[in-house]
Short mmCIF file of C-alpha atoms and ligand atoms in Angstrom, two decimals:
data_model
loop_
_atom_site.label_atom_id
_atom_site.label_comp_id
_atom_site.label_asym_id
_atom_site.label_seq_id
_atom_site.Cartn_x
_atom_site.Cartn_y
_atom_site.Cartn_z
CA MET A 1 -16.87 -17.96 1.93
CA ALA A 2 -13.91 -15.81 0.97
CA ILE A 3 -12.64 -12.25 0.87
CA LEU A 4 -11.75 -10.98 -2.61
CA LEU A 5 -8.37 -9.24 -2.73
CA THR A 6 -8.26 -7.21 -5.94
CA GLY A 7 -4.66 -6.52 -6.91
CA GLY A 8 -3.94 -9.40 -4.54
CA ALA A 9 -0.64 -10.37 -6.20
CA GLY A 10 0.91 -6.92 -5.67
CA TYR A 11 3.18 -5.75 -2.86
CA ILE A 12 0.57 -4.95 -0.21
CA GLY A 13 -2.00 -7.42 -1.60
CA SER A 14 0.36 -10.41 -1.33
CA HIS A 15 1.32 -9.57 2.27
CA THR A 16 -2.36 -9.16 3.13
CA ALA A 17 -3.11 -12.54 1.53
CA VAL A 18 -0.52 -14.11 3.85
CA ALA A 19 -1.98 -12.34 6.92
CA PHE A 20 -5.52 -13.46 6.03
CA LEU A 21 -4.53 -17.08 5.30
CA ASP A 22 -2.46 -17.26 8.51
CA ALA A 23 -5.54 -16.04 10.40
CA GLY A 24 -7.72 -18.73 8.79
CA VAL A 25 -9.59 -16.30 6.51
CA ASP A 26 -10.10 -17.66 2.99
CA VAL A 27 -9.17 -15.39 0.10
CA VAL A 28 -9.63 -15.17 -3.65
CA LEU A 29 -6.93 -13.12 -5.34
CA ALA A 30 -7.69 -11.25 -8.55
CA ASP A 31 -4.94 -9.56 -10.52
CA ASN A 32 -4.30 -8.62 -14.15
CA PHE A 33 -0.53 -9.10 -13.51
CA ASP A 34 0.25 -5.76 -15.17
CA ASN A 35 2.46 -4.90 -12.23
CA ALA A 36 2.76 -8.22 -10.39
CA SER A 37 4.17 -11.69 -10.99
CA PRO A 38 2.14 -14.93 -10.95
CA LYS A 39 5.14 -16.44 -9.14
CA VAL A 40 3.99 -14.70 -5.98
CA LEU A 41 1.30 -17.39 -5.64
CA ASP A 42 3.80 -20.20 -5.06
CA ARG A 43 5.58 -18.03 -2.54
CA ILE A 44 2.35 -17.35 -0.64
CA GLU A 45 1.71 -21.09 -0.59
CA ALA A 46 5.25 -21.79 0.65
CA ILE A 47 4.81 -19.30 3.51
CA THR A 48 1.28 -20.21 4.60
CA GLY A 49 0.99 -23.85 3.51
CA LYS A 50 -2.20 -22.89 1.68
CA LYS A 51 -2.63 -22.37 -2.04
CA PRO A 52 -4.64 -19.21 -2.58
CA LYS A 53 -7.24 -19.24 -5.32
CA CYS A 54 -6.26 -16.68 -7.94
CA VAL A 55 -8.05 -15.36 -11.00
CA ARG A 56 -6.31 -13.46 -13.79
CA ALA A 57 -8.73 -10.61 -14.34
CA ASP A 58 -8.86 -6.86 -14.85
CA MET A 59 -11.18 -5.17 -12.37
CA CYS A 60 -12.38 -2.79 -15.13
CA ASP A 61 -13.74 -5.83 -17.00
CA LYS A 62 -17.26 -6.15 -15.64
CA GLN A 63 -17.87 -9.61 -17.08
CA ALA A 64 -14.71 -10.94 -15.50
CA VAL A 65 -15.66 -9.45 -12.11
CA GLU A 66 -19.19 -10.87 -12.48
CA LYS A 67 -17.69 -14.31 -13.08
CA ILE A 68 -15.63 -14.12 -9.88
CA PHE A 69 -18.74 -13.27 -7.85
CA ALA A 70 -20.81 -15.95 -9.62
CA GLU A 71 -18.24 -18.67 -8.97
CA ASN A 72 -17.23 -17.81 -5.41
CA GLU A 73 -19.06 -16.84 -2.27
CA ILE A 74 -17.44 -13.45 -1.78
CA THR A 75 -18.38 -11.93 1.59
CA GLY A 76 -16.14 -8.87 1.39
CA VAL A 77 -13.64 -7.07 -0.83
CA VAL A 78 -10.29 -5.46 -0.14
CA HIS A 79 -9.63 -3.27 -3.15
CA PHE A 80 -5.91 -2.82 -3.85
CA ALA A 81 -6.06 -2.90 -7.65
CA GLY A 82 -4.90 0.37 -9.18
CA TYR A 83 -2.03 2.24 -10.74
CA LYS A 84 0.27 3.81 -8.16
CA ALA A 85 3.19 5.61 -9.78
CA VAL A 86 3.01 9.30 -8.92
CA GLY A 87 5.29 10.49 -11.75
CA GLU A 88 3.51 8.45 -14.42
CA SER A 89 0.16 9.77 -13.18
CA CYS A 90 1.34 13.31 -13.99
CA ARG A 91 2.32 12.27 -17.52
CA LYS A 92 -0.75 10.09 -18.16
CA PRO A 93 -3.54 11.46 -15.96
CA LEU A 94 -6.39 10.03 -18.06
CA LYS A 95 -4.94 6.53 -17.80
CA TYR A 96 -4.98 6.90 -14.00
CA TYR A 97 -8.49 8.37 -13.78
CA ARG A 98 -9.91 5.78 -16.21
CA ASN A 99 -8.32 2.75 -14.58
CA ASN A 100 -8.47 3.61 -10.88
CA LEU A 101 -12.01 5.05 -10.90
CA ASP A 102 -13.39 2.47 -13.35
CA SER A 103 -12.06 -0.53 -11.43
CA ALA A 104 -13.45 0.74 -8.10
CA LEU A 105 -16.86 1.51 -9.65
CA THR A 106 -17.02 -1.83 -11.45
CA VAL A 107 -16.25 -3.83 -8.31
CA LEU A 108 -18.81 -1.80 -6.31
CA GLU A 109 -21.54 -2.31 -8.92
CA VAL A 110 -20.96 -6.06 -9.09
CA MET A 111 -20.82 -6.31 -5.29
CA LYS A 112 -24.18 -4.59 -5.03
CA LYS A 113 -25.73 -6.94 -7.55
CA HIS A 114 -24.52 -9.93 -5.56
CA GLY A 115 -25.51 -8.58 -2.14
CA CYS A 116 -21.91 -8.20 -0.94
CA THR A 117 -21.74 -5.23 1.42
CA ARG A 118 -18.20 -5.05 2.87
CA PHE A 119 -15.51 -3.00 1.14
CA VAL A 120 -12.05 -2.02 2.38
CA PHE A 121 -10.22 0.54 0.26
CA SER A 122 -6.47 1.15 -0.13
CA SER A 123 -6.29 4.88 0.26
CA SER A 124 -3.21 6.95 0.98
CA ALA A 125 -1.92 9.70 3.24
CA THR A 126 -1.41 11.58 -0.02
CA VAL A 127 -5.08 12.73 0.27
CA TYR A 128 -3.98 15.10 3.07
CA GLY A 129 -1.71 17.10 0.77
CA ASP A 130 0.42 19.67 2.58
CA GLN A 131 -1.09 19.77 6.08
CA PRO A 132 0.79 19.96 9.39
CA ALA A 133 1.63 16.63 11.08
CA PRO A 134 0.42 14.71 12.99
CA LEU A 135 -2.39 14.04 10.53
CA THR A 136 -5.67 12.88 12.03
CA GLU A 137 -8.57 11.42 10.07
CA SER A 138 -10.37 14.76 10.39
CA THR A 139 -7.46 16.77 8.94
CA HIS A 140 -8.52 18.57 5.74
CA THR A 141 -8.15 16.46 2.57
CA GLY A 142 -8.34 17.23 -1.10
CA ASP A 143 -5.32 19.37 -1.97
CA CYS A 144 -3.64 16.54 -3.82
CA SER A 145 -0.49 17.30 -5.77
CA ASN A 146 -0.84 14.66 -8.53
CA PRO A 147 -3.50 12.64 -10.41
CA TYR A 148 -2.63 9.45 -8.50
CA GLY A 149 -3.51 11.24 -5.26
CA TRP A 150 -6.68 12.66 -6.80
CA THR A 151 -7.86 9.17 -7.76
CA LYS A 152 -7.53 8.14 -4.08
CA TYR A 153 -9.42 11.27 -3.00
CA MET A 154 -12.15 10.81 -5.63
CA ILE A 155 -12.70 7.13 -4.78
CA GLU A 156 -13.01 8.10 -1.10
CA GLN A 157 -15.77 10.58 -2.09
CA ILE A 158 -17.51 7.95 -4.23
CA LEU A 159 -17.47 5.49 -1.33
CA LYS A 160 -18.77 8.04 1.19
CA THR A 161 -21.75 8.93 -0.99
CA ALA A 162 -22.39 5.26 -1.84
CA CYS A 163 -22.68 4.60 1.91
CA ASP A 164 -25.02 7.58 2.36
CA ALA A 165 -27.33 6.04 -0.24
CA ASP A 166 -27.14 2.41 0.90
CA PRO A 167 -27.84 1.65 4.57
CA ASP A 168 -26.42 -1.89 4.23
CA LEU A 169 -23.03 -0.87 2.85
CA SER A 170 -19.95 -1.01 5.08
CA VAL A 171 -16.82 0.75 3.84
CA VAL A 172 -13.45 1.18 5.53
CA LEU A 173 -11.01 3.67 4.02
CA LEU A 174 -7.43 2.92 5.02
CA ARG A 175 -5.00 5.80 4.55
CA TYR A 176 -1.57 4.23 4.32
CA PHE A 177 1.52 6.17 5.27
CA ASN A 178 4.84 4.84 3.84
CA PRO A 179 4.81 1.02 3.61
CA ILE A 180 8.27 -0.61 3.53
CA GLY A 181 9.69 -3.96 4.60
CA ALA A 182 8.75 -7.43 3.49
CA HIS A 183 7.64 -10.75 4.95
CA PRO A 184 10.46 -11.92 7.28
CA SER A 185 10.86 -15.11 5.21
CA GLY A 186 12.27 -12.95 2.38
CA MET A 187 10.03 -14.83 -0.07
CA ILE A 188 7.74 -11.93 -1.07
CA GLY A 189 8.40 -8.20 -1.24
CA ASP A 190 8.15 -4.96 -3.18
CA ASN A 191 9.09 -5.56 -6.80
CA PRO A 192 8.81 -2.29 -8.77
CA ASN A 193 9.39 -2.19 -12.53
CA GLY A 194 12.43 -0.23 -13.68
CA ILE A 195 14.24 2.34 -11.57
CA PRO A 196 12.30 2.76 -8.33
CA ASN A 197 10.78 6.10 -7.33
CA ASN A 198 10.19 5.33 -3.67
CA LEU A 199 12.95 5.47 -1.10
CA MET A 200 13.26 1.89 0.21
CA PRO A 201 13.23 0.06 -3.16
CA TYR A 202 15.88 2.55 -4.32
CA VAL A 203 17.96 1.88 -1.20
CA THR A 204 17.81 -1.89 -1.72
CA GLN A 205 18.84 -1.58 -5.37
CA VAL A 206 21.87 0.43 -4.26
CA ALA A 207 22.62 -2.24 -1.66
CA VAL A 208 22.32 -4.98 -4.32
CA GLY A 209 24.76 -3.01 -6.54
CA LYS A 210 22.32 -2.26 -9.35
CA LEU A 211 22.43 1.49 -8.72
CA PRO A 212 25.60 3.37 -7.73
CA ARG A 213 24.28 5.56 -4.91
CA LEU A 214 21.17 6.90 -3.25
CA ASN A 215 20.32 10.50 -4.06
CA ILE A 216 18.87 12.16 -0.99
CA PHE A 217 16.38 14.71 -2.26
CA GLY A 218 17.22 17.78 -0.20
CA ASP A 219 18.99 18.32 3.13
CA ASP A 220 17.63 21.81 3.79
CA TYR A 221 14.11 20.98 4.98
CA ASP A 222 12.92 22.28 8.32
CA THR A 223 13.46 18.89 10.01
CA PRO A 224 15.98 17.77 12.68
CA ASP A 225 18.66 16.73 10.12
CA GLY A 226 17.34 18.64 7.09
CA THR A 227 16.12 15.55 5.19
CA GLY A 228 12.46 14.64 4.63
CA VAL A 229 10.56 12.94 7.45
CA ARG A 230 7.97 10.20 6.84
CA ASP A 231 5.93 7.68 8.80
CA TYR A 232 7.37 4.34 7.57
CA ILE A 233 5.24 1.32 8.40
CA HIS A 234 6.13 -2.37 8.05
CA VAL A 235 4.04 -3.95 5.29
CA CYS A 236 3.15 -6.87 7.63
CA ASP A 237 1.71 -4.40 10.16
CA LEU A 238 -0.20 -2.82 7.29
CA ALA A 239 -1.49 -6.26 6.27
CA ASP A 240 -2.70 -6.89 9.84
CA GLY A 241 -4.54 -3.56 9.64
CA HIS A 242 -6.59 -4.94 6.72
CA LEU A 243 -7.61 -7.94 8.79
CA ALA A 244 -8.78 -5.64 11.59
CA ALA A 245 -10.63 -3.51 9.01
CA ILE A 246 -12.50 -6.37 7.32
CA ARG A 247 -13.54 -7.69 10.74
CA TYR A 248 -14.74 -4.23 11.72
CA ALA A 249 -16.76 -4.03 8.50
CA GLU A 250 -18.55 -7.27 9.45
CA ASN A 251 -20.23 -5.56 12.40
CA HIS A 252 -20.71 -1.99 11.23
CA VAL A 253 -22.38 -0.10 8.42
CA GLY A 254 -21.44 3.27 6.94
CA CYS A 255 -18.07 4.69 5.97
CA GLU A 256 -15.17 4.91 8.42
CA VAL A 257 -11.66 6.14 7.74
CA PHE A 258 -8.45 5.11 9.52
CA ASN A 259 -4.84 6.16 9.27
CA LEU A 260 -2.45 3.20 9.12
CA GLY A 261 0.85 4.55 10.34
CA THR A 262 3.11 4.26 13.37
CA GLY A 263 2.79 7.87 14.50
CA VAL A 264 6.59 8.24 14.41
CA GLY A 265 8.49 10.15 11.74
CA TYR A 266 11.96 9.13 10.53
CA SER A 267 14.20 11.10 8.19
CA VAL A 268 15.88 9.85 5.02
CA LEU A 269 19.19 9.87 6.91
CA ASP A 270 17.60 7.82 9.73
CA ILE A 271 16.67 5.23 7.10
CA VAL A 272 20.15 5.22 5.56
CA LYS A 273 21.87 4.86 8.96
CA THR A 274 19.47 2.21 10.29
CA PHE A 275 19.58 0.21 7.04
CA SER A 276 23.41 0.25 7.06
CA ARG A 277 23.64 -0.68 10.75
CA VAL A 278 21.16 -3.57 10.91
CA ASN A 279 22.35 -5.08 7.64
CA ASN A 280 26.01 -4.37 8.27
CA LEU A 281 26.73 -2.73 4.92
CA ASP A 282 27.78 0.62 3.52
CA LEU A 283 25.19 2.52 1.57
CA PRO A 284 26.72 5.14 -0.73
CA TYR A 285 24.67 8.33 -0.92
CA ALA A 286 24.86 11.92 -2.13
CA ILE A 287 22.79 14.98 -1.36
CA ALA A 288 20.75 16.00 -4.40
CA PRO A 289 18.25 18.83 -5.04
CA ARG A 290 14.76 18.60 -3.58
CA ARG A 291 12.24 16.55 -5.58
CA PRO A 292 9.38 18.77 -6.76
CA GLY A 293 6.16 18.14 -4.83
CA ASP A 294 7.88 16.59 -1.79
CA LEU A 295 6.88 17.70 1.69
CA ALA A 296 9.16 18.22 4.71
CA THR A 297 7.30 16.16 7.31
CA VAL A 298 4.45 13.66 7.08
CA TYR A 299 3.36 11.40 9.92
CA ALA A 300 0.11 9.98 11.24
CA ASP A 301 -1.86 10.24 14.40
CA PRO A 302 -2.77 6.51 14.51
CA LYS A 303 -4.91 6.65 17.70
CA LYS A 304 -8.25 6.10 15.97
CA ALA A 305 -7.17 2.74 14.52
CA GLU A 306 -5.94 1.70 17.96
CA THR A 307 -9.13 2.73 19.76
CA VAL A 308 -11.69 1.56 17.22
CA LEU A 309 -9.96 -1.31 15.36
CA GLY A 310 -7.72 -2.46 18.20
CA TRP A 311 -4.79 -2.29 15.76
CA THR A 312 -1.33 -0.78 16.24
CA ALA A 313 1.89 -1.11 14.28
CA LYS A 314 4.24 -3.41 16.22
CA ARG A 315 7.38 -3.74 14.09
CA THR A 316 10.32 -1.37 14.65
CA LEU A 317 12.41 0.56 12.14
CA ASP A 318 15.15 -2.05 12.66
CA ASP A 319 12.63 -4.76 11.64
CA MET A 320 11.58 -2.74 8.60
CA CYS A 321 15.17 -2.20 7.41
CA ARG A 322 16.22 -5.81 8.03
CA ASP A 323 13.17 -7.29 6.29
CA SER A 324 13.44 -4.79 3.40
CA TRP A 325 16.93 -6.15 2.70
CA ASN A 326 16.11 -9.81 3.28
CA TRP A 327 13.89 -9.90 0.19
CA PRO A 328 16.30 -8.55 -2.52
CA LYS A 329 19.25 -10.26 -0.83
CA GLN A 330 17.54 -13.60 -1.52
CA ASN A 331 15.85 -12.45 -4.76
CA PRO A 332 18.10 -9.88 -6.48
CA ASN A 333 15.94 -10.10 -9.62
CA GLY A 334 12.63 -10.04 -7.80
CA TYR A 335 10.37 -12.89 -8.88
CA GLU A 336 12.53 -13.65 -11.96
CA GLU A 337 14.97 -16.52 -11.48
C1 UD1 B 1 5.23 8.94 -2.37
C2 UD1 B 1 4.07 9.66 -3.01
C3 UD1 B 1 2.80 9.24 -2.35
C4 UD1 B 1 2.65 7.72 -2.39
C5 UD1 B 1 3.87 7.10 -1.73
C6 UD1 B 1 3.86 5.57 -1.77
C7 UD1 B 1 4.93 11.82 -3.82
C8 UD1 B 1 4.88 13.29 -3.66
N1 UD1 B 1 4.24 11.10 -2.92
O1 UD1 B 1 5.34 9.34 -1.04
O2 UD1 B 1 1.71 9.84 -3.01
O3 UD1 B 1 1.47 7.35 -1.71
O4 UD1 B 1 5.03 7.54 -2.42
O5 UD1 B 1 3.92 5.10 -3.08
O6 UD1 B 1 5.55 11.28 -4.71
N2 UD1 B 1 13.67 10.10 -1.23
C9 UD1 B 1 15.01 10.34 -1.48
N3 UD1 B 1 15.61 9.69 -2.52
C10 UD1 B 1 14.93 8.80 -3.32
C11 UD1 B 1 13.55 8.56 -3.05
C12 UD1 B 1 12.97 9.23 -2.01
O7 UD1 B 1 15.65 11.12 -0.78
O8 UD1 B 1 15.52 8.26 -4.25
C13 UD1 B 1 13.03 10.78 -0.07
C14 UD1 B 1 11.86 11.67 -0.44
O9 UD1 B 1 12.29 12.97 -0.72
C15 UD1 B 1 11.01 11.58 0.83
C16 UD1 B 1 11.28 10.16 1.35
O10 UD1 B 1 12.50 9.77 0.75
O11 UD1 B 1 11.46 12.49 1.79
C17 UD1 B 1 10.19 9.16 0.99
O12 UD1 B 1 9.96 9.20 -0.42
P1 UD1 B 1 9.01 8.12 -1.15
O13 UD1 B 1 9.39 6.75 -0.72
O14 UD1 B 1 9.04 8.43 -2.60
O15 UD1 B 1 7.58 8.39 -0.53
P2 UD1 B 1 6.73 9.77 -0.46
O16 UD1 B 1 7.31 10.82 -1.31
O17 UD1 B 1 6.51 10.08 0.98
#
């Protein structure tokens, strides 16, 4: 019996694989390696002492997904597979709608055929759009500002209606806030292609010396220091949230949604100062114009996950900044030697 982690070789998938294996839960990873390295598998084995089963497969390929379910006893799915670059989604919306919707639908159809009824979905706080923080699970959703966000919103709607129609189905929607950090071993971590868009991978590339300075996108927001405020969450806490979610899905039917955040907002300058302090290095930065589409303040109300799942984020911002740096410090070229 195993849990299928689609996109299991990616940033959040690989950390979740470690959390599941450490907890004694068997996993099968499936990944097309479009945006992940097969080398992550050896690293997962080195950390956990267990070699995860992994299948190279695209989740839009129904035959390939069928084969995974035919050859393994899959008792639940955590669906990470999907494109995730906001900017690219604006340039290539059809690519995002085709891939992200198709892969979710394909996995759901094959699950149904094989009598698998537990599904945990990687959603995002981006579904809330521009709503006042703290965001609760009942805050209005659906004013997304880019096609990537719309795919998350649309898949949430698909899953809700699939649950309405199938009394056996159990779905957990996890709305992630801003995952950063890496496994404390420094052996796995976020490994974006090209110049990063998100804050922490950009910060670490500046720290490594690959980029000259961090551009802080705006210092005139209505926030304590004028820079954008987000709810950063350690990726290992996020991974533990998936374990709590798949266990919850074992004993419940229907569709439930949970925020996975800390409930605390930190500014871009908080990140810069904390990163510099805990890692004892200077991080050059400059104030740049606002990035279109950015919001001033986004943070979660994480109480529902605490009450219902018994899960809370435990790692501090110091932990997040130290572990974020540990990974590129040891692996300046990511998974490439
Ligand atoms: C972005 C996406 C969101 C996605 C999330 C994780 C947008 C509008 N939102 O969230 O949909 O789920 O990434 O992939 O793109 N910043 C800088 N300089 C940089 C990079 C970022 O100052 O070089 C600032 C941003 O203005 C923001 C904060 O850092 O205030 C966090 O940015 P980022 O890591 O890109 O995450 P979000 O924009 O919150």
